[in-house]
Amino acid sequence: MAREGQESPLLKVEGLAISHGDVPITLPLEIVVERGETIAIVGESGSGKSLTARAIVGILPPGINAKGAVTLDGVPLMRLAERELRTIRGSRVSMLMQDPFTMLNPLMRSGDHIDEMLRDRPEFASRAVRADEVKRRLAEVGIVDEDVARRMPFQLSGGMCQRVALAAALARDPELLIADEPSTALDVTTQAEIIKLLRRIQRERNMAVILITHNLRLAFSTCQRIYVLYAGSMLEVGDAAAVERQPFHPYTLGLLLSEPPVDIRVPRLVAIRGSVPRAADVIDSCGFADRCEWAKQICRAGKPSLAARDASRFTACIRQDEIQGELDALRSATLSATPETPRRGGTAGALVHVDALVKTFAGRRGRPICAIRDVSLHIMAGESVGLVGESGSGKTTIGRCLVGLETPTDGDIRINGIAAADFGAMAKADRDRVRRTIQMIFQDPYSTLNPKHSVGQALREALGASAGAPSPAPQERIASLLAEVGLSAAYATRRPASLSGGERQRVAIARALAVKPAILVCDEPVSALDVSVQAQVLNLFRRLQVEHELSYLFITHDLAVVRQIAERIYVLYLGEIVEEGPTERVISNPQHPYTRRLIESIVRSAIQRAP
């Protein structure tokens, strides 16, 4: 996979195999990074992306081992002692993590993280000189407010923390930056800003970048070459433009088509069924075979190797020549699918009516912070409504006010005709009725499930909180709830820690359905999921809406996602609604500058723009 006619690559990874004891996590991998080049390693959670990145710089967790060869500009990194590796980390190769709060010491001021990286350089021996350099480094990542250097990480937004973490990662001027999901935890506009910033700095420094991501749209818009990793094996490698134009492996195409298009609302998102297996379980066969529509016995008879198809393309699909026409046809059919016209909600009175809602929190030094300003909205029976905006816009606060987790400072909330602005002041009968009418699903299902309780216990508790009307035996009802969200009855005995992110979210949805609600408030329910799992869960939401005649308030920062689920949307900016209307009209013809900025921030793949 080395490129002919060029000087030796900056980084060469040969036969890199990672294991936990005798259990393989990745099978031998080959990766090449040229000087100044940006490559992407893409794949779902559990594929081995992050551990591969950590193995390159020698920071694997205890008990995890790596074999093979990693050569950085002629230096064999895996042969170096830890003391020697420390001199290379930061100065020649550096890492930027997904969550900036894990990179920044919560007890250190933001500027001190950069200062610490400069102290061992003779030219920055003086504290005053370092202070000037810290200022310059922060300016390089777009931070011109000098007060930021004096703030603690918890006083900064997620995007600002990521900028500080990037400045610290670049402080020793590395030749190679490994960015592990650097924008996944951020809202869409901040994502776009961080990626644009990273690309600018990379070009200015002629720095090589390895981008670790599950987002192929992001990879195609940023990188020259793509490595598709799945269950510890490379399934496809090639120039980004060529892979985007015509993926050779069914898994690559599945990832591409799992991305919700912003241009149209499709009848059904393409979702890859199942989940990523362990490398140890597919060591002698194609790891993707059990999830592949084109798999045959030959795919399970042995481990397919990564084979060249032309000078710049490699694939591990042994049936690629036979099925390429079908892959292309599926892509074409998906992109040309007739846009779905969302069904209209009922014509009866609104199930949820919010009028002039205000919520003020006590800020630092007693200064009030107004999170919501004069917000009015309604949700009809059977209708799905999107609430869109960046982090800090007030979306979650509105959702929490609707379910009684926050009490608004002013304004009125009526749910199914019951005044519900202050749950504490409601009669018990009314409060119980409202809680059965409206339920909430949160972004992180793990934090809302008791880790000591089995799935069956969680659902049994939810059923116990229902109306007490006659129902099937609890075990039957639990099995029925699990079946509704696509899980088998066997999941009742499992605990949250043994579930994947998508499975946990399905359990959270099942728990919300236990009381047979009319309305679900869904707070970023798919933002923490891989694109393939996100497509599965979005399809589930749409099916449940039809089967149960549910109404949704779907809270998200992603307009591509909201287009697939909502019939109307409200756009929220700094606590105020700045635009509202049918989803099709708002996205196709936005009137407010903020809405236009949200739409422009969406990374679009050419596969979704192709005719």
Coordinates of C-alpha atoms in Angstrom, one line a residue:
M1 CA 0.0 0.0 0.0
A2 CA 3.0 2.3 -0.1
R3 CA 3.0 4.9 -2.8
E4 CA 5.6 4.6 -5.6
G5 CA 7.8 7.4 -6.7
Q6 CA 7.8 9.2 -3.3
E7 CA 10.3 9.6 -0.5
S8 CA 9.9 7.2 2.5
P9 CA 6.7 7.7 4.4
L10 CA 6.5 9.6 7.7
L11 CA 4.8 6.7 9.4
K12 CA 4.8 3.0 8.5
V13 CA 2.8 0.4 10.4
E14 CA 3.5 -3.2 9.6
G15 CA 1.8 -6.3 11.0
L16 CA 0.4 -4.4 14.0
A17 CA -1.6 -6.9 16.1
I18 CA -3.2 -6.0 19.4
S19 CA -4.4 -8.5 22.0
H20 CA -5.6 -8.9 25.5
G21 CA -3.5 -11.9 26.7
D22 CA -4.1 -14.6 24.1
V23 CA -7.4 -13.0 22.8
P24 CA -6.8 -10.9 19.6
I25 CA -8.4 -7.4 19.4
T26 CA -7.0 -6.6 16.0
L27 CA -5.4 -8.8 13.4
P28 CA -2.1 -7.7 11.8
L29 CA -2.7 -4.2 10.2
E30 CA -0.7 -2.2 7.6
I31 CA -1.0 1.6 7.6
V32 CA 1.1 4.2 5.7
V33 CA 1.0 7.9 6.3
E34 CA 3.0 10.2 4.0
R35 CA 4.5 13.6 5.1
G36 CA 1.8 16.2 5.3
E37 CA -1.0 13.7 4.4
T38 CA -4.3 13.3 6.2
I39 CA -5.7 9.8 6.4
A40 CA -8.8 8.5 8.1
I41 CA -9.3 5.2 10.0
V42 CA -13.1 4.7 10.0
G43 CA -15.4 2.1 11.5
E44 CA -17.9 1.5 14.2
S45 CA -17.2 1.3 17.9
G46 CA -15.5 -2.0 18.7
S47 CA -13.6 -2.1 15.5
G48 CA -10.2 -1.3 17.1
K49 CA -9.7 2.2 15.9
S50 CA -8.7 3.9 19.1
L51 CA -6.6 1.0 20.3
T52 CA -4.7 1.1 17.0
A53 CA -4.0 4.8 17.5
R54 CA -2.8 4.2 21.1
A55 CA -0.6 1.3 20.0
I56 CA 1.1 3.6 17.5
V57 CA 2.2 6.0 20.3
G58 CA 2.7 3.2 22.9
I59 CA 0.0 4.2 25.4
L60 CA -2.1 1.0 25.5
P61 CA -4.1 0.3 28.7
P62 CA -2.6 -2.2 31.2
G63 CA -3.0 -5.8 30.0
I64 CA -3.3 -4.8 26.4
N65 CA -0.3 -5.8 24.2
A66 CA 0.9 -5.0 20.7
K67 CA 3.2 -6.8 18.3
G68 CA 4.5 -5.7 14.9
A69 CA 6.5 -2.7 13.7
V70 CA 5.7 1.0 13.9
T71 CA 8.3 3.2 12.2
L72 CA 8.2 7.0 12.5
D73 CA 10.6 8.6 10.0
G74 CA 13.0 5.7 10.3
V75 CA 12.7 5.4 14.1
P76 CA 11.3 2.0 15.3
L77 CA 8.9 3.1 18.0
M78 CA 8.0 -0.3 19.3
R79 CA 11.6 -1.1 20.1
L80 CA 12.1 2.0 22.2
A81 CA 12.1 2.1 26.0
E82 CA 9.3 4.1 27.7
R83 CA 11.8 6.8 28.6
E84 CA 12.8 7.2 24.9
L85 CA 9.1 7.2 23.8
R86 CA 8.3 10.1 26.1
T87 CA 10.8 12.3 24.2
I88 CA 8.9 11.5 21.0
R89 CA 5.3 11.9 22.3
G90 CA 4.3 15.5 21.9
S91 CA 7.4 16.6 20.1
R92 CA 7.1 14.4 17.0
V93 CA 3.7 12.7 17.4
S94 CA 0.8 13.9 19.5
M95 CA -2.8 12.9 20.2
L96 CA -6.0 14.8 20.4
M97 CA -8.8 12.8 22.2
Q98 CA -12.5 12.7 21.7
D99 CA -13.4 14.2 25.0
P100 CA -11.3 17.3 25.7
F101 CA -12.1 17.0 29.4
T102 CA -10.1 13.8 29.6
M103 CA -7.1 15.6 28.2
L104 CA -7.2 18.6 30.4
N105 CA -6.4 18.4 34.1
P106 CA -9.4 19.8 35.9
L107 CA -7.1 21.3 38.6
M108 CA -5.0 23.3 36.1
R109 CA -5.8 26.6 34.4
S110 CA -6.3 26.2 30.6
G111 CA -3.1 28.2 29.7
D112 CA -1.0 26.0 32.1
H113 CA -1.6 23.0 29.9
I114 CA 0.2 24.7 27.0
D115 CA 2.8 26.2 29.3
E116 CA 3.6 22.7 30.6
M117 CA 4.4 21.5 27.1
L118 CA 6.8 24.4 26.5
R119 CA 8.9 24.3 29.6
D120 CA 11.6 21.8 28.4
R121 CA 12.4 23.9 25.4
P122 CA 15.4 26.2 26.0
E123 CA 13.9 29.1 24.0
F124 CA 10.9 29.2 26.4
A125 CA 12.9 29.1 29.7
S126 CA 11.6 32.5 30.7
R127 CA 8.1 32.6 32.2
A128 CA 7.3 35.8 30.4
V129 CA 8.4 34.3 27.1
R130 CA 6.2 31.3 27.7
A131 CA 3.2 33.5 28.6
D132 CA 3.6 35.3 25.3
E133 CA 3.9 31.9 23.5
V134 CA 0.8 30.6 25.3
K135 CA -1.1 33.6 24.0
R136 CA 0.2 33.0 20.5
R137 CA -0.7 29.3 20.6
L138 CA -4.3 30.1 21.8
A139 CA -4.7 32.6 19.0
E140 CA -3.6 30.0 16.5
V141 CA -6.6 27.9 17.5
G142 CA -8.9 30.9 17.3
I143 CA -8.9 32.0 21.0
V144 CA -8.2 35.7 21.2
D145 CA -9.7 36.3 24.7
E146 CA -6.7 36.4 27.0
D147 CA -8.9 35.6 30.0
V148 CA -9.4 32.0 28.6
A149 CA -5.8 31.1 29.7
R150 CA -6.7 31.9 33.3
R151 CA -9.9 29.9 33.3
M152 CA -10.3 26.3 34.6
P153 CA -11.6 23.7 32.1
F154 CA -15.0 23.5 33.7
Q155 CA -15.5 27.2 33.0
L156 CA -15.2 26.6 29.3
S157 CA -17.6 25.2 26.7
G158 CA -16.9 21.9 25.0
G159 CA -15.8 23.6 21.8
M160 CA -13.5 26.0 23.7
C161 CA -12.0 23.0 25.7
Q162 CA -11.3 21.2 22.5
R163 CA -9.5 24.3 21.1
V164 CA -7.3 24.4 24.3
A165 CA -6.6 20.7 24.0
L166 CA -5.6 21.1 20.4
A167 CA -3.3 24.0 21.3
A168 CA -1.7 21.8 23.9
A169 CA -1.3 18.9 21.5
L170 CA 0.4 21.1 19.0
A171 CA 2.6 23.0 21.5
R172 CA 5.7 21.0 20.7
D173 CA 5.1 21.2 16.9
P174 CA 4.6 17.5 16.1
E175 CA 5.1 16.1 12.7
L176 CA 2.1 13.8 13.1
L177 CA -1.2 14.4 15.0
I178 CA -3.6 11.6 15.8
A179 CA -7.1 13.0 16.3
D180 CA -9.4 10.4 17.9
E181 CA -13.0 11.4 17.2
P182 CA -12.1 15.1 17.8
S183 CA -15.6 16.5 17.0
T184 CA -18.0 13.7 18.0
A185 CA -18.9 15.1 21.4
L186 CA -19.6 18.6 19.9
D187 CA -22.7 20.1 18.3
V188 CA -22.8 20.5 14.6
T189 CA -21.6 24.1 14.2
T190 CA -18.7 23.6 16.7
Q191 CA -17.8 20.4 14.9
A192 CA -17.5 22.3 11.7
E193 CA -15.3 25.0 13.3
I194 CA -13.0 22.4 14.9
I195 CA -12.5 20.5 11.7
K196 CA -12.0 23.6 9.7
L197 CA -9.4 24.8 12.2
L198 CA -7.6 21.4 12.2
R199 CA -7.4 21.5 8.4
R200 CA -6.0 25.0 8.3
I201 CA -3.3 24.3 10.9
Q202 CA -2.4 21.0 9.1
R203 CA -1.9 22.8 5.8
E204 CA 0.1 25.7 7.4
R205 CA 2.4 23.3 9.2
N206 CA 2.5 20.5 6.5
M207 CA 1.7 18.2 9.4
A208 CA 0.4 14.7 8.9
V209 CA -2.9 13.8 10.5
I210 CA -4.6 10.5 11.3
L211 CA -8.3 11.1 11.8
I212 CA -10.1 8.4 13.8
T213 CA -13.8 8.6 13.2
H214 CA -17.0 6.6 12.5
N215 CA -18.3 9.4 10.2
L216 CA -17.5 8.7 6.6
R217 CA -18.9 12.1 5.5
L218 CA -16.4 13.8 7.8
A219 CA -13.5 11.5 6.5
F220 CA -14.3 12.2 2.9
S221 CA -14.4 16.0 3.4
T222 CA -11.1 16.0 5.3
C223 CA -8.8 13.2 4.2
Q224 CA -6.8 12.0 1.2
R225 CA -7.0 8.3 2.0
I226 CA -9.4 6.1 3.9
Y227 CA -8.8 2.9 5.9
V228 CA -12.0 1.0 6.8
L229 CA -11.5 -1.0 9.9
Y230 CA -14.0 -3.6 11.1
A231 CA -13.7 -6.2 13.9
G232 CA -9.9 -5.7 14.0
S233 CA -9.3 -6.2 10.2
M234 CA -9.0 -3.7 7.3
L235 CA -11.8 -4.2 4.9
E236 CA -11.1 -1.5 2.4
V237 CA -8.3 1.0 1.7
G238 CA -8.1 3.6 -1.0
D239 CA -8.0 7.2 -2.1
A240 CA -10.9 9.1 -0.4
A241 CA -12.4 10.3 -3.7
A242 CA -12.4 6.9 -5.3
V243 CA -13.9 5.2 -2.2
E244 CA -16.6 7.8 -2.0
R245 CA -17.4 7.5 -5.7
Q246 CA -17.6 3.7 -5.6
P247 CA -17.1 1.7 -2.4
F248 CA -15.9 -1.8 -3.1
H249 CA -16.9 -3.4 0.2
P250 CA -20.5 -3.9 1.4
Y251 CA -19.5 -2.6 4.9
T252 CA -18.2 0.7 3.5
L253 CA -21.4 1.2 1.5
G254 CA -23.4 0.4 4.6
L255 CA -21.7 3.1 6.6
L256 CA -22.2 5.6 3.8
L257 CA -25.9 4.9 3.4
S258 CA -26.5 4.8 7.2
E259 CA -25.8 8.6 7.2
P260 CA -29.1 10.4 7.2
P261 CA -29.3 12.7 4.2
V262 CA -30.1 16.4 4.8
D263 CA -31.5 16.8 1.2
I264 CA -34.5 14.5 1.5
R265 CA -36.5 12.5 4.0
V266 CA -36.2 8.9 2.8
P267 CA -38.9 6.3 3.4
R268 CA -36.5 4.2 5.5
L269 CA -32.8 4.7 6.4
V270 CA -30.4 2.0 5.3
A271 CA -29.2 0.3 8.5
I272 CA -26.6 -2.4 8.9
R273 CA -28.2 -5.1 11.0
G274 CA -26.6 -6.6 14.1
S275 CA -23.4 -5.3 15.7
V276 CA -19.6 -5.6 15.4
P277 CA -18.3 -9.0 16.5
R278 CA -15.0 -9.5 18.5
A279 CA -12.0 -10.1 16.3
A280 CA -11.4 -13.4 18.2
D281 CA -14.8 -14.7 17.1
V282 CA -14.2 -14.1 13.3
I283 CA -10.5 -15.0 13.1
D284 CA -11.1 -17.6 10.4
S285 CA -13.8 -16.0 8.3
C286 CA -15.0 -12.7 7.0
G287 CA -15.9 -10.7 10.1
F288 CA -18.8 -8.9 8.2
A289 CA -20.4 -12.1 6.8
D290 CA -23.2 -12.3 9.5
R291 CA -24.3 -8.8 8.7
C292 CA -23.8 -8.9 4.9
E293 CA -26.7 -9.3 2.4
W294 CA -24.3 -10.8 -0.1
A295 CA -22.5 -13.3 2.1
K296 CA -22.1 -16.9 0.9
Q297 CA -20.5 -20.0 2.3
I298 CA -17.2 -19.1 0.6
C299 CA -17.1 -15.9 2.8
R300 CA -17.1 -18.0 5.9
A301 CA -14.6 -20.6 4.7
G302 CA -11.5 -18.5 5.4
K303 CA -10.3 -15.1 6.3
P304 CA -10.3 -12.9 3.2
S305 CA -7.1 -10.9 2.8
L306 CA -6.9 -7.3 1.7
A307 CA -6.2 -7.5 -2.0
A308 CA -5.4 -4.9 -4.6
R309 CA -8.1 -4.0 -7.2
D310 CA -6.0 -1.2 -8.8
A311 CA -3.0 1.0 -8.0
S312 CA -4.9 2.9 -5.2
R313 CA -7.7 0.5 -4.1
F314 CA -7.7 -2.5 -1.8
T315 CA -10.6 -4.6 -0.5
A316 CA -11.1 -7.7 1.6
C317 CA -14.4 -8.7 -0.2
I318 CA -13.7 -11.8 -2.2
R319 CA -17.0 -11.4 -4.1
Q320 CA -16.4 -7.7 -5.0
D321 CA -16.2 -8.4 -8.8
E322 CA -19.5 -10.4 -8.6
I323 CA -21.5 -8.0 -6.5
Q324 CA -20.2 -4.6 -7.5
G325 CA -23.1 -4.0 -9.8
E326 CA -25.5 -4.7 -7.0
L327 CA -23.7 -2.4 -4.6
D328 CA -23.9 0.4 -7.2
A329 CA -27.6 -0.3 -7.8
L330 CA -28.4 -0.2 -4.1
R331 CA -26.6 3.1 -3.8
S332 CA -28.5 4.5 -6.8
A333 CA -31.8 3.2 -5.6
T334 CA -31.3 4.7 -2.1
L335 CA -30.3 8.1 -3.4
S336 CA -33.2 8.3 -5.9
A337 CA -35.8 7.1 -3.4
T338 CA -39.0 9.1 -3.6
P339 CA -39.0 11.5 -0.6
E340 CA -41.5 10.6 2.0
T341 CA -44.3 13.0 2.8
P342 CA -44.7 13.0 6.6
R343 CA -48.1 12.0 7.8
R344 CA -50.0 14.9 9.5
G345 CA -50.8 14.9 13.2
G346 CA -54.4 14.7 14.5
T347 CA -56.7 17.7 14.1
A348 CA -57.8 17.7 17.7
G349 CA -56.4 20.1 20.3
A350 CA -52.7 20.1 21.0
L351 CA -51.4 17.4 23.4
V352 CA -48.7 19.8 24.5
H353 CA -49.1 23.5 24.7
V354 CA -46.3 25.7 25.9
D355 CA -46.9 29.5 26.2
A356 CA -44.4 32.2 27.0
L357 CA -42.1 29.9 28.9
V358 CA -39.2 31.5 30.8
K359 CA -36.5 29.7 32.9
T360 CA -33.9 31.6 34.8
F361 CA -31.0 30.0 36.8
A362 CA -28.9 31.6 39.5
G363 CA -25.5 32.3 38.0
R364 CA -22.1 33.2 39.5
R365 CA -22.0 36.0 42.0
G366 CA -25.8 36.0 42.1
R367 CA -26.3 37.1 38.5
P368 CA -29.3 35.4 36.9
I369 CA -28.9 33.5 33.7
C370 CA -31.9 33.3 31.4
A371 CA -31.9 29.9 29.7
I372 CA -35.3 30.2 28.1
R373 CA -36.9 33.4 26.9
D374 CA -40.6 33.6 26.0
V375 CA -40.8 30.2 24.3
S376 CA -44.1 29.1 22.9
L377 CA -44.7 25.8 21.0
H378 CA -47.3 23.0 20.6
I379 CA -47.3 19.4 19.7
M380 CA -50.4 17.7 18.1
A381 CA -51.6 14.2 18.7
G382 CA -49.5 11.8 16.6
E383 CA -47.1 14.6 15.5
S384 CA -43.3 14.6 15.6
V385 CA -41.8 18.0 16.3
G386 CA -38.1 18.8 16.2
L387 CA -36.4 21.2 18.6
V388 CA -33.1 22.2 17.0
G389 CA -30.1 24.3 18.3
E390 CA -26.6 24.2 19.5
S391 CA -25.4 23.2 23.0
G392 CA -26.4 25.9 25.4
S393 CA -29.4 27.1 23.4
G394 CA -31.9 25.8 26.0
K395 CA -33.3 22.7 24.2
T396 CA -32.8 20.3 27.1
T397 CA -34.1 22.8 29.7
I398 CA -37.4 22.9 27.7
G399 CA -37.6 19.1 27.7
R400 CA -36.9 18.9 31.4
C401 CA -39.6 21.5 32.1
L402 CA -42.1 19.4 30.2
V403 CA -41.5 16.3 32.3
G404 CA -41.2 18.1 35.6
L405 CA -37.5 17.8 36.1
E406 CA -37.3 21.6 36.1
T407 CA -39.9 24.2 37.1
P408 CA -40.1 27.2 34.8
T409 CA -39.7 30.7 36.2
D410 CA -42.7 32.0 34.2
G411 CA -45.1 30.8 31.5
D412 CA -47.7 28.1 31.1
I413 CA -47.4 24.4 30.2
R414 CA -50.5 22.3 29.5
I415 CA -50.2 18.5 28.8
N416 CA -53.3 16.8 27.6
G417 CA -55.3 19.7 29.0
I418 CA -53.7 19.6 32.5
A419 CA -51.8 22.6 33.8
A420 CA -48.3 21.2 34.3
A421 CA -45.9 24.1 34.7
D422 CA -45.3 23.2 38.4
F423 CA -45.3 19.5 39.2
G424 CA -44.9 20.2 42.9
A425 CA -48.1 22.2 43.0
M426 CA -50.2 19.7 41.1
A427 CA -52.8 17.4 42.6
K428 CA -51.4 13.8 42.8
A429 CA -54.0 12.4 40.4
D430 CA -53.1 15.1 37.8
R431 CA -49.4 14.6 38.3
D432 CA -49.7 10.8 37.9
R433 CA -51.8 11.3 34.8
V434 CA -49.3 13.7 33.2
R435 CA -46.4 11.3 34.0
R436 CA -48.2 8.5 32.3
T437 CA -48.8 10.8 29.3
I438 CA -45.3 12.1 28.8
Q439 CA -41.9 10.3 29.2
M440 CA -38.3 11.4 28.4
I441 CA -35.5 9.5 26.7
F442 CA -32.0 10.9 27.4
Q443 CA -28.8 11.2 25.3
D444 CA -26.8 8.8 27.5
P445 CA -28.9 5.8 28.3
Y446 CA -26.2 4.3 30.6
S447 CA -26.4 7.1 33.1
T448 CA -30.2 6.6 33.4
L449 CA -30.0 2.8 33.9
N450 CA -29.1 1.5 37.3
P451 CA -25.9 -0.6 36.6
K452 CA -26.8 -3.0 39.5
H453 CA -30.2 -3.8 38.0
S454 CA -30.9 -6.2 35.2
V455 CA -32.9 -5.0 32.2
G456 CA -35.9 -7.0 33.5
Q457 CA -35.7 -5.2 36.9
A458 CA -35.6 -1.8 35.1
L459 CA -38.7 -2.6 33.1
R460 CA -40.5 -4.2 36.0
E461 CA -40.1 -0.9 38.0
A462 CA -41.5 1.1 35.1
L463 CA -44.4 -1.2 34.8
G464 CA -45.1 -0.9 38.5
A465 CA -45.3 2.9 38.0
S466 CA -48.0 2.5 35.4
A467 CA -51.7 2.9 36.0
G468 CA -52.2 -0.4 37.6
A469 CA -54.7 -1.4 35.0
P470 CA -55.0 -5.2 34.2
S471 CA -52.1 -6.3 32.1
P472 CA -50.3 -9.6 31.2
A473 CA -48.1 -11.2 33.8
P474 CA -45.0 -9.0 34.3
Q475 CA -42.6 -11.5 32.6
E476 CA -44.8 -11.6 29.5
R477 CA -45.1 -7.8 29.4
I478 CA -41.3 -7.4 29.8
A479 CA -40.8 -9.8 26.9
S480 CA -43.4 -7.9 24.9
L481 CA -41.7 -4.5 25.6
L482 CA -38.3 -5.9 24.6
A483 CA -39.8 -7.3 21.4
E484 CA -41.3 -3.9 20.5
V485 CA -37.8 -2.4 20.5
G486 CA -36.2 -5.3 18.6
L487 CA -34.6 -7.2 21.5
S488 CA -35.2 -10.8 22.5
A489 CA -36.6 -11.8 25.9
A490 CA -33.2 -13.1 26.9
Y491 CA -32.0 -9.4 27.4
A492 CA -34.2 -9.3 30.5
T493 CA -31.4 -11.0 32.5
R494 CA -28.6 -8.8 31.3
R495 CA -27.2 -5.7 33.0
P496 CA -26.4 -2.3 31.3
A497 CA -22.6 -2.9 31.3
S498 CA -23.0 -5.9 29.0
L499 CA -25.0 -4.0 26.4
S500 CA -23.9 -1.9 23.4
G501 CA -24.8 1.8 23.2
G502 CA -27.6 1.0 20.8
E503 CA -29.0 -1.8 22.9
R504 CA -29.0 0.4 26.0
Q505 CA -30.9 3.1 24.1
R506 CA -33.5 0.4 23.0
V507 CA -33.9 -0.6 26.7
A508 CA -34.4 3.1 27.6
I509 CA -37.1 3.4 24.9
A510 CA -38.8 0.2 26.1
R511 CA -38.8 1.6 29.7
A512 CA -40.4 4.8 28.5
L513 CA -43.1 2.8 26.6
A514 CA -44.0 0.8 29.7
V515 CA -46.5 3.3 30.9
K516 CA -48.0 3.6 27.4
P517 CA -47.3 7.3 27.0
A518 CA -48.8 9.6 24.3
I519 CA -45.7 11.8 24.1
L520 CA -42.0 11.1 24.2
V521 CA -39.4 13.8 24.8
C522 CA -36.3 12.5 23.1
D523 CA -33.2 14.5 24.1
E524 CA -30.4 13.8 21.6
P525 CA -31.2 10.1 21.7
V526 CA -28.9 9.1 18.8
S527 CA -26.1 11.6 19.0
A528 CA -23.8 9.3 21.0
L529 CA -24.3 6.3 18.6
D530 CA -22.4 5.1 15.6
V531 CA -24.0 6.0 12.3
S532 CA -25.2 2.4 11.6
V533 CA -26.8 2.1 15.1
Q534 CA -28.2 5.6 14.7
A535 CA -30.0 4.5 11.5
Q536 CA -31.4 1.4 13.4
V537 CA -32.7 3.6 16.2
L538 CA -34.2 6.2 14.0
N539 CA -36.0 3.5 12.0
L540 CA -37.3 2.2 15.4
F541 CA -38.6 5.6 16.4
R542 CA -40.5 5.9 13.2
R543 CA -42.0 2.5 13.4
L544 CA -43.1 3.0 17.1
Q545 CA -44.7 6.3 16.2
V546 CA -47.0 4.6 13.7
E547 CA -47.7 1.5 15.8
H548 CA -48.4 3.5 19.0
E549 CA -49.7 6.8 17.5
L550 CA -47.0 8.5 19.5
S551 CA -46.1 12.2 19.5
Y552 CA -42.4 13.2 19.8
L553 CA -40.5 16.3 20.8
F554 CA -37.2 15.4 19.2
I555 CA -34.4 17.5 20.6
T556 CA -31.2 17.5 18.5
H557 CA -28.5 19.7 17.0
D558 CA -28.4 17.7 13.8
L559 CA -30.7 18.9 11.0
A560 CA -29.9 15.8 8.9
V561 CA -31.3 13.7 11.7
V562 CA -34.3 15.8 12.5
R563 CA -35.4 15.8 8.8
Q564 CA -35.8 12.0 9.0
I565 CA -38.0 12.1 12.1
A566 CA -39.9 15.5 12.5
E567 CA -42.8 17.0 10.5
R568 CA -42.3 20.5 12.0
I569 CA -39.3 22.1 13.7
Y570 CA -38.5 24.9 16.0
V571 CA -35.1 26.5 15.8
L572 CA -33.8 27.7 19.2
Y573 CA -30.9 30.2 19.6
L574 CA -29.8 31.5 23.0
G575 CA -33.1 30.5 24.6
E576 CA -35.3 32.0 21.9
I577 CA -37.2 30.5 19.0
V578 CA -35.9 32.2 15.9
E579 CA -37.6 30.1 13.2
E580 CA -40.4 27.5 13.1
G581 CA -42.4 25.7 10.4
P582 CA -42.7 22.5 8.4
T583 CA -39.4 20.7 8.3
E584 CA -39.2 20.7 4.5
R585 CA -39.8 24.4 4.2
V586 CA -37.4 25.4 7.0
I587 CA -34.5 23.2 5.8
S588 CA -35.0 23.9 2.1
N589 CA -35.6 27.7 2.5
P590 CA -34.3 28.9 5.9
Q591 CA -35.1 32.5 6.7
H592 CA -33.0 33.2 9.8
P593 CA -29.2 33.5 9.5
Y594 CA -28.7 31.1 12.5
T595 CA -30.8 28.4 10.7
R596 CA -28.7 28.9 7.6
R597 CA -25.5 28.5 9.6
L598 CA -26.8 25.2 11.1
I599 CA -27.5 23.9 7.7
E600 CA -24.1 25.0 6.2
S601 CA -22.3 23.3 9.1
I602 CA -23.5 19.8 8.0
V603 CA -20.7 17.9 6.4
R604 CA -22.2 16.5 3.2
S605 CA -20.8 13.5 1.4
A606 CA -20.7 13.5 -2.4
I607 CA -22.5 10.2 -2.3
Q608 CA -25.6 12.1 -1.1
R609 CA -25.1 14.9 -3.7
A610 CA -24.5 12.6 -6.6
P611 CA -27.3 12.4 -9.3

